[in-house]
CSV table of C-alpha atoms and ligand atoms in Angstrom, one decimal:
chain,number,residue,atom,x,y,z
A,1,UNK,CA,0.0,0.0,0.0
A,2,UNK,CA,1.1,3.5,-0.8
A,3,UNK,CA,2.1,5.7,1.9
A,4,UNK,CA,-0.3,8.3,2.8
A,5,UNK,CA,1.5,11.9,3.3
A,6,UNK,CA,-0.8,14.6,4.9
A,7,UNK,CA,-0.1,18.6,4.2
A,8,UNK,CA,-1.9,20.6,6.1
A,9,UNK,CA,-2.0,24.3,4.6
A,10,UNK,CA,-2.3,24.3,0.6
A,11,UNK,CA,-0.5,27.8,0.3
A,12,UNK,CA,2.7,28.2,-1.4
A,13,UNK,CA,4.7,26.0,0.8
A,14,UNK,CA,2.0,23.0,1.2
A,15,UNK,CA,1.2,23.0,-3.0
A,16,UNK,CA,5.1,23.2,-3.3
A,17,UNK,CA,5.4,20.1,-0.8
A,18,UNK,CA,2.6,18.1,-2.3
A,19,UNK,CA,3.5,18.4,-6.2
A,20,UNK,CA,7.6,17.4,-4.8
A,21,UNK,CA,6.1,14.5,-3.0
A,22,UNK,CA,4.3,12.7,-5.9
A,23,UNK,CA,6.8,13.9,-8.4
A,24,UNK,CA,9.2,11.7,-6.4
A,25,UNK,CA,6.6,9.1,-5.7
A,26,UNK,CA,7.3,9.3,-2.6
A,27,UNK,CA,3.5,8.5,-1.1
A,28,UNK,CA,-0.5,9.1,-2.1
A,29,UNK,CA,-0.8,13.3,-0.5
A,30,UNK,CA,-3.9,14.6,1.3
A,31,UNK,CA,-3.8,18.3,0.8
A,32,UNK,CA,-6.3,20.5,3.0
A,33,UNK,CA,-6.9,23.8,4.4
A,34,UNK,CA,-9.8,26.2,5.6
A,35,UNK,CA,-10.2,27.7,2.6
A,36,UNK,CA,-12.9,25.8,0.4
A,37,UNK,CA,-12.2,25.1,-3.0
A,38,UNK,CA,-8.6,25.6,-3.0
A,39,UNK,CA,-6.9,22.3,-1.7
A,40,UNK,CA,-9.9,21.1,-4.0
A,41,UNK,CA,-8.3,22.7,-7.0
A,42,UNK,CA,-4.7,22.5,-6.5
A,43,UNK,CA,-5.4,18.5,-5.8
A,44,UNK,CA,-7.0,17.9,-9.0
A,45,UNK,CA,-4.7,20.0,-11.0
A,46,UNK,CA,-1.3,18.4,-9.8
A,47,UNK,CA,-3.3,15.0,-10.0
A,48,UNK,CA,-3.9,15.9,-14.4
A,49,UNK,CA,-0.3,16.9,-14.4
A,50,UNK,CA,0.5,12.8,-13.7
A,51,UNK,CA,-0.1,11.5,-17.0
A,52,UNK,CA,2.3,13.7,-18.2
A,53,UNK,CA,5.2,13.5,-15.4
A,54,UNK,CA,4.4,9.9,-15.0
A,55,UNK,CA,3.5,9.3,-11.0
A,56,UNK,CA,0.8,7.0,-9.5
A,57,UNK,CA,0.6,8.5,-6.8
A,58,UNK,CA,-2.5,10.6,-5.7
A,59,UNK,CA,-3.8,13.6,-4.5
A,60,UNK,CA,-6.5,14.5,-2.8
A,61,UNK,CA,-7.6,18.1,-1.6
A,62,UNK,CA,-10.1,18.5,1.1
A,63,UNK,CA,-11.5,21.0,3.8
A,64,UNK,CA,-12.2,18.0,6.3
A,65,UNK,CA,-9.5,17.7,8.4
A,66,UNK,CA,-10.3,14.1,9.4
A,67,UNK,CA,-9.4,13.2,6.2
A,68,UNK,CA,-5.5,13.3,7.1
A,69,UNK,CA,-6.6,10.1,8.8
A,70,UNK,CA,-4.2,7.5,9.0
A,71,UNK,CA,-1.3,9.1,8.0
A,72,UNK,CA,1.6,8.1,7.6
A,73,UNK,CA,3.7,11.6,7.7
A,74,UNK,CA,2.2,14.8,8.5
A,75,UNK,CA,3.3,18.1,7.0
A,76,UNK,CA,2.2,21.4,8.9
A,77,UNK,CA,2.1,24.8,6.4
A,78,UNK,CA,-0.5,26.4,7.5
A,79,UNK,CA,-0.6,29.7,9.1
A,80,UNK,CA,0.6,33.3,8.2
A,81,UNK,CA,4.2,33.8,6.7
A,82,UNK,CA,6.0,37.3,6.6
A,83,UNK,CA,5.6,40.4,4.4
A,84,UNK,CA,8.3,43.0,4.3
A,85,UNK,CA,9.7,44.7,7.2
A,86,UNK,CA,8.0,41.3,9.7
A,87,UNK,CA,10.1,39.1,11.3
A,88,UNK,CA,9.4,35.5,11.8
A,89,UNK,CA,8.3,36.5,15.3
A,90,UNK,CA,5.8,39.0,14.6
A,91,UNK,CA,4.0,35.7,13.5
A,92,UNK,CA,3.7,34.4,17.1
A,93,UNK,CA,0.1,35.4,18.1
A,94,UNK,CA,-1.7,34.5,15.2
A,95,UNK,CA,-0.4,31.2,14.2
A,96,UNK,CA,-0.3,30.5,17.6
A,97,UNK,CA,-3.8,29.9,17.3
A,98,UNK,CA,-3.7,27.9,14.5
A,99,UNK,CA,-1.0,25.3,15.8
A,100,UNK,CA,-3.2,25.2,19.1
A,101,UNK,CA,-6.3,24.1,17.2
A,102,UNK,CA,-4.2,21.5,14.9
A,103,UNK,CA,-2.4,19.7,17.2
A,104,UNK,CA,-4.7,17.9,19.1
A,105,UNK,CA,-6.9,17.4,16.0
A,106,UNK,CA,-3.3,15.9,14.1
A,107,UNK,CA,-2.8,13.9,17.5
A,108,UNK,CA,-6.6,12.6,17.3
A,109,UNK,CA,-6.5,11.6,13.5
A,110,UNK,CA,-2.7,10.1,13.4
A,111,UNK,CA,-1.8,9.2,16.3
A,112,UNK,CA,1.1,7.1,15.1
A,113,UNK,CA,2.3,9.3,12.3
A,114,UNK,CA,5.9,11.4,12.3
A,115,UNK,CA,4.6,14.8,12.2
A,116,UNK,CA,6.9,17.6,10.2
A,117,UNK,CA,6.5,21.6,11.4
A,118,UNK,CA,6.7,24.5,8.7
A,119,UNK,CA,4.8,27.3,10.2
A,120,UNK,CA,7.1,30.4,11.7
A,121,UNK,CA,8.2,31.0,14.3
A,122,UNK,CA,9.3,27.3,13.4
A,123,UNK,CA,10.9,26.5,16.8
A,124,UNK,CA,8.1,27.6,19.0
A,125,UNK,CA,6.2,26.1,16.3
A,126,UNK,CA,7.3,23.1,16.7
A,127,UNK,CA,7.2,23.1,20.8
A,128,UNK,CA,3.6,24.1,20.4
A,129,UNK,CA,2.4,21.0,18.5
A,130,UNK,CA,4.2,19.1,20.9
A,131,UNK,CA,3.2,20.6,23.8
A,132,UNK,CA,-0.5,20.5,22.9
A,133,UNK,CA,0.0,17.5,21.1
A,134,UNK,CA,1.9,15.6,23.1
A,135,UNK,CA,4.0,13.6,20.2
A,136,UNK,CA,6.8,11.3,21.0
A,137,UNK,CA,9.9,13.6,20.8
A,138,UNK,CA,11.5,11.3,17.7
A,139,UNK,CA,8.4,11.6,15.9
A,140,UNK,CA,8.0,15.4,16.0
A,141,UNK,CA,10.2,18.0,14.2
A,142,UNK,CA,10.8,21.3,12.6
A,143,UNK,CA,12.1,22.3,9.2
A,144,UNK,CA,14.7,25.0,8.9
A,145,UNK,CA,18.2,23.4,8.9
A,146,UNK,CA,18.2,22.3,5.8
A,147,UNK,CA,16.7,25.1,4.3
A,148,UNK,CA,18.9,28.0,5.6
A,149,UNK,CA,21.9,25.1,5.0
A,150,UNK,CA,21.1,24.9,1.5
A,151,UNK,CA,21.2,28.6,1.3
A,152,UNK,CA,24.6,29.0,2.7
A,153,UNK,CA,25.4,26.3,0.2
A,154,UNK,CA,23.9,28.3,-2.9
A,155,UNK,CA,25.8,31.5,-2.1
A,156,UNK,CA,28.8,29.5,-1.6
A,157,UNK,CA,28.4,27.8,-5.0
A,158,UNK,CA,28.2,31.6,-6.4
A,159,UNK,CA,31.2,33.0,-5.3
A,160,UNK,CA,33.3,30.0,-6.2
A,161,UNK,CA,31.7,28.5,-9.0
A,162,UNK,CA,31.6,24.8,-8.5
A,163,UNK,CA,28.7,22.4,-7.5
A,164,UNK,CA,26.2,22.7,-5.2
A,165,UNK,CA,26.6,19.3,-4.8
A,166,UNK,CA,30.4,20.0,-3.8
A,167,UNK,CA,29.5,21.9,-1.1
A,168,UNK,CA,28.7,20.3,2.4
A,169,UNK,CA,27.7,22.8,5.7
A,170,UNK,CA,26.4,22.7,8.4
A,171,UNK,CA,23.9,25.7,10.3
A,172,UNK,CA,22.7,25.3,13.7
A,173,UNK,CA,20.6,27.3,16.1
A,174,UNK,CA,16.7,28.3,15.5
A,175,UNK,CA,15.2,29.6,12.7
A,176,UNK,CA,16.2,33.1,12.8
A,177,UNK,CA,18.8,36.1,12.4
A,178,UNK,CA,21.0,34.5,15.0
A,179,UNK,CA,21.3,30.9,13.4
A,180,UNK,CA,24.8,29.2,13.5
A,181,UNK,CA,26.2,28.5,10.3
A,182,UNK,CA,29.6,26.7,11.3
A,183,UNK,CA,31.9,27.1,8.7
A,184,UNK,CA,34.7,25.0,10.3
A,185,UNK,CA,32.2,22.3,8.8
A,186,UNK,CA,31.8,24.0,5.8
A,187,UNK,CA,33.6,22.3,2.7
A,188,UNK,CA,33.8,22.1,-0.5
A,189,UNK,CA,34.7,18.7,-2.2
A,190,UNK,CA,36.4,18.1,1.7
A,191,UNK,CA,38.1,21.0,1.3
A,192,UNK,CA,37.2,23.5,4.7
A,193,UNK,CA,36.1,26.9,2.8
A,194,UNK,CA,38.9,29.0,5.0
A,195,UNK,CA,41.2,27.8,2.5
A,196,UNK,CA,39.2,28.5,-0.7
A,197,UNK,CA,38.0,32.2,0.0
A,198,UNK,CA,39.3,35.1,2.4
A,199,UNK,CA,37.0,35.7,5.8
A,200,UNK,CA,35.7,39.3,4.7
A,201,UNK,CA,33.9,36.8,1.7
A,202,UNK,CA,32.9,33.7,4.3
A,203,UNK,CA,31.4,36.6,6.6
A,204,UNK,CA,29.2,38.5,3.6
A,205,UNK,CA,28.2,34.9,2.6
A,206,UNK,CA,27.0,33.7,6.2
A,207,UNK,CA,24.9,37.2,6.6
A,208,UNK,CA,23.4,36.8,3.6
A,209,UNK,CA,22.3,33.5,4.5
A,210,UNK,CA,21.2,35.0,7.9
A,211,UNK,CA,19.2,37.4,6.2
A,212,UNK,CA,18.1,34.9,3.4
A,213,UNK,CA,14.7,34.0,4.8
A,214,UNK,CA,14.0,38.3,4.8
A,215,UNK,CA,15.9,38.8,0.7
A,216,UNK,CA,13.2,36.9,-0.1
A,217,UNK,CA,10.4,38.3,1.8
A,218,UNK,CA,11.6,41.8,0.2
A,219,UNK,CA,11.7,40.6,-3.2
A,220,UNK,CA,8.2,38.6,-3.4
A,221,UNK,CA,6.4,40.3,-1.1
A,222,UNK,CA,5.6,37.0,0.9
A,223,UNK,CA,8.0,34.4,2.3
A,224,UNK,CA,9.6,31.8,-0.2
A,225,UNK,CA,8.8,28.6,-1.0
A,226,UNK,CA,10.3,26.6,-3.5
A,227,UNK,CA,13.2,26.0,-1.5
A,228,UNK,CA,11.5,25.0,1.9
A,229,UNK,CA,9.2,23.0,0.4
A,230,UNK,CA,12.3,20.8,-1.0
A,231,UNK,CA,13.6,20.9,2.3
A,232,UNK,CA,10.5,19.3,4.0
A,233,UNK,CA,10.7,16.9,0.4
A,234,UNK,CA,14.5,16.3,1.7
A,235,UNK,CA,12.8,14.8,5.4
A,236,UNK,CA,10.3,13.1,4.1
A,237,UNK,CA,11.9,10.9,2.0
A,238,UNK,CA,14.9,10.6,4.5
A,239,UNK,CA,11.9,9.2,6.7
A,240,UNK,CA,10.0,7.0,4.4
A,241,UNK,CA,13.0,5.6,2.7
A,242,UNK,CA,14.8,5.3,6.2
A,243,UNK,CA,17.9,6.5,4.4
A,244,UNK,CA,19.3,7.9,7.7
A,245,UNK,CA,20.5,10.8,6.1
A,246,UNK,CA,22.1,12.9,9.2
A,247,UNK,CA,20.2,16.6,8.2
A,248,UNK,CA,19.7,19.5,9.9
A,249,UNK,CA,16.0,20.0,11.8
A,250,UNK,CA,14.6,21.4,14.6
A,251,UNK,CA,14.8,18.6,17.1
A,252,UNK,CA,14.0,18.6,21.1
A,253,UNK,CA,16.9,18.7,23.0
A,254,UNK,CA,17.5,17.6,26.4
A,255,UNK,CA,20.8,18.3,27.5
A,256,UNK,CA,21.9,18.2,24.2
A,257,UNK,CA,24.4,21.0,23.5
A,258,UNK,CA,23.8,22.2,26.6
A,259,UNK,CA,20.4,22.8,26.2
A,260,UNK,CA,17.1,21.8,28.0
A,261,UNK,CA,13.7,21.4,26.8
A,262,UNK,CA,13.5,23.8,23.9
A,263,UNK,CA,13.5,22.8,20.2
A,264,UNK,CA,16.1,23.7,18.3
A,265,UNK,CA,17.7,23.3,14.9
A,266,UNK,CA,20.7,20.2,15.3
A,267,UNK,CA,22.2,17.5,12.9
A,268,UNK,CA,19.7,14.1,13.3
A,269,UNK,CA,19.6,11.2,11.6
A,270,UNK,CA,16.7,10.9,9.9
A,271,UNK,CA,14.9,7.1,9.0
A,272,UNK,CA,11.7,5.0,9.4
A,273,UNK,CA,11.6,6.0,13.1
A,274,UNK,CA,11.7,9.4,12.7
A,275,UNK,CA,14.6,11.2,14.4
A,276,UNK,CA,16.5,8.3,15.5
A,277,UNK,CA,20.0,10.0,16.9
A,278,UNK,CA,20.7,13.7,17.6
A,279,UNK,CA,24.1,13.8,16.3
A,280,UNK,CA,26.1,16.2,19.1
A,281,UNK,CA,29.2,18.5,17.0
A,282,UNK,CA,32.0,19.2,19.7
A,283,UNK,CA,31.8,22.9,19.3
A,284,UNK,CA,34.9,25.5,19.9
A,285,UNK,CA,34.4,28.2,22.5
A,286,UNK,CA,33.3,30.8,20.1
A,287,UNK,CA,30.5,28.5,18.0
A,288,UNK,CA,29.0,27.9,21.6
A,289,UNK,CA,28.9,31.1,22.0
A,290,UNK,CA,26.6,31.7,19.1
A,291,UNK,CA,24.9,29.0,19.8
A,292,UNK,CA,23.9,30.1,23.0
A,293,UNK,CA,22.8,33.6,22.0
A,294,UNK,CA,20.5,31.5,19.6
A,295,UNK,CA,19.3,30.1,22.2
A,296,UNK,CA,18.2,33.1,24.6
A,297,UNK,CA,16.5,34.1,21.3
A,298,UNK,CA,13.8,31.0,21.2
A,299,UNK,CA,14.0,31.1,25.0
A,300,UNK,CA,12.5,34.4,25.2
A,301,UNK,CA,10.3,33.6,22.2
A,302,UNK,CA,9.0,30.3,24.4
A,303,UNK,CA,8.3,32.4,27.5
A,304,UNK,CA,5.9,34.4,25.2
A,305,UNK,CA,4.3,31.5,24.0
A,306,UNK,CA,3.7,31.0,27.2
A,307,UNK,CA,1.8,33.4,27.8
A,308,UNK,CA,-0.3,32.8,25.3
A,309,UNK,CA,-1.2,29.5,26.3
B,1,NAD,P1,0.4,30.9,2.5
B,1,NAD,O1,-0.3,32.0,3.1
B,1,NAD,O2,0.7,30.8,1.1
B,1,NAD,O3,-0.3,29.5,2.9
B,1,NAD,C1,-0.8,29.3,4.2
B,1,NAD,C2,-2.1,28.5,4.1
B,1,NAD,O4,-2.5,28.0,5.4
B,1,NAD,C3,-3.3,29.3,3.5
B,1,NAD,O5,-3.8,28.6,2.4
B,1,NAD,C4,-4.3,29.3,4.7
B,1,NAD,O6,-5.6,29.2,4.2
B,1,NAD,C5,-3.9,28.0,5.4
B,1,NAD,N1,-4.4,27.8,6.7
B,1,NAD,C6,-4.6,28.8,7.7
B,1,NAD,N2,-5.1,28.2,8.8
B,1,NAD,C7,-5.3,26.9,8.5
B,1,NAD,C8,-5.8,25.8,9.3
B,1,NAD,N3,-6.3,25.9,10.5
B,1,NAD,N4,-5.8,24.6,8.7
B,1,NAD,C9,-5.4,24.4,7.4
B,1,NAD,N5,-4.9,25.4,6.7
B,1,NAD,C10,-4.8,26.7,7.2
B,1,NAD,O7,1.8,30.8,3.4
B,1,NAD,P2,3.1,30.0,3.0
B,1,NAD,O8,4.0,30.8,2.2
B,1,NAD,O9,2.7,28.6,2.4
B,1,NAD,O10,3.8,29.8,4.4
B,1,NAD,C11,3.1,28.9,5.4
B,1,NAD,C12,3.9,29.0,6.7
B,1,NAD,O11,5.2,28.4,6.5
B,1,NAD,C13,4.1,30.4,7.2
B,1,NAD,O12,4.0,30.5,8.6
B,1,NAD,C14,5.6,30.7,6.8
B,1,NAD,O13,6.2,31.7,7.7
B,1,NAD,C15,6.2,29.3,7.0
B,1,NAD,N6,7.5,29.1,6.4
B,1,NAD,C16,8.4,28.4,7.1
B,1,NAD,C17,9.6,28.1,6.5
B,1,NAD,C18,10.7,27.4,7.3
B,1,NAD,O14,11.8,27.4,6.9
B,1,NAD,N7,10.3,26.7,8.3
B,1,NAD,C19,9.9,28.5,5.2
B,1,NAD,C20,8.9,29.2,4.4
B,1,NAD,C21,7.6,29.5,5.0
């Protein structure tokens, strides 16, 4: 039997997510949101795209959210993204309430699913389902690693020329200005990036990919998409494939790095049971440094949560 993928939110991330997951054949997508007649549409129009592109796999679009039922993965989009000038935090409040409503409902419906987190801000996010959701914590995770990851990589591939594919890094920390990218693990074709470019370059290029969530907010108008829903494509099939591929994602950590009962983006290996190791880097003095500033950040974004709640 075919897997059964849910994505809940069919905006620009969750239509991205779905048409990546059948194009890979990677499972049979149930697409809904609130808005009727959309998850609808988009369903049946990436469904008359498969004679063409050749998948078997289908879609269906729905307002019901029972219909996720059964899942196997669950993908969480929905909820407000940026326009220019917001930060990812000014989002709090109102998708607050949507993740509050969700979570139970995804907890009800699929109880045994791996469920994935999308919506900003992605580390509270993510501690929201699971506090109101009450997952296991190897079965609940946020996506943002490999995202901002594969935008360091991108730059990086700019400036030298070469292969994406060349070009291995690593970012930790949450979702936000103050993530980590760690260029000591930052190579291309093995070769560290210190000695392939001077520092004035490697510090533009890890700003730039600090700031990359916000370029593209002030460029589209809206947050992007293309890239973060390959990202979530990336987990998926790392899950469903139980490739163990070790990838960046927000993961809980207790007493991992330091850090106590806050989600946070961290390498993980990724398979059939969901996050099945948190893989701990031995930092140097000045990485946990930044690290730790990152996490203040989603510390002080939890305590408003909080108070939400
Ligand atoms: P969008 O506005 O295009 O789509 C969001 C969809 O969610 C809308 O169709 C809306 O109707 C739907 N929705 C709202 N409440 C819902 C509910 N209760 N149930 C089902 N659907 C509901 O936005 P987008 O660009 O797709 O972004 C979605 C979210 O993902 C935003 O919060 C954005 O900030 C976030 N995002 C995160 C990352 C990341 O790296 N983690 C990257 C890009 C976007």
């Amino acid at each position: 039997m075919a897997n059964k993928i849910a994505v809940i939110g069919a905006g620009h991330v969750g239509e991205m997510t779905a048409c990546h997951l059948v194009m890979k054949n990677l499972g049979d997508v149930v697409l809904t949101d609130i808005v009727e007649g959309i998850p609808q549409g988009k369903a049946l129009d990436m469904w008359e795209q498969a004679p063409v592109e050749g998948y078997d796999c289908f879609l269906t679009g729905t307002i019901n959210l029972a219909d996720i039922k059964g899942s196997d993965i669950v993908v969480v989009t929905a909820g407000v993204p940026r326009k220019p000038g917001m930060s990812r935090d000014d989002l709090l409040s109102v998708n607050y309430k949507i993740m509050a409503e969700l979570a139970p409902k995804i907890t009800e419906y699929c109880p045994d699913s791996i469920l994935i987190i999308v919506s900003n801000p992605l580390d509270i996010m993510v501690a929201t389902a699971n506090k109101l959701g009450g997952f296991p914590k190897e079965r609940i995770m946020g996506m943002a690693g490999i995202l901002d990851t594969a935008r360091f990589r991108s730059f990086i591939a700019m400036e030298l020329d070469v292969s994406v594919e060349s070009i291995q890094a690593m970012v930790l920390g949450g979702h936000g200005d103050s993530m980590v990218p760690i260029t000591r693990f930052t190579t291309v074709a093995g070769v560290p990036i210190g000695e392939l470019m001077p520092q004035d370059r490697i510090d533009a290029i890890v700003e730039r990919t600090r700031m990359g969530g916000g370029e593209i907010v002030k460029l589209l108008g809206t947050s992007a998409y293309y890239a973060p829903a390959a990202a979530v494509v990336e987990m998926v099939e790392s899950i469903l494939l139980d490739k163990k591929k070790i990838l960046p994602c927000a993961a809980l950590l207790e007493g991992e790095y330091g850090v106590e009962g806050i989600f946070m983006g961290v390498p993980v290996k990724l398979g059939a049971k969901g996050i099945e190791q948190i893989i701990e880097l031995k930092l140097e003095a000045e990485e946990q440094a930044m690290l730790d500033k990152s996490v203040e950040h989603v510390k002080r974004l939890m305590d408003e949560m909080e108070k939400l709640a």
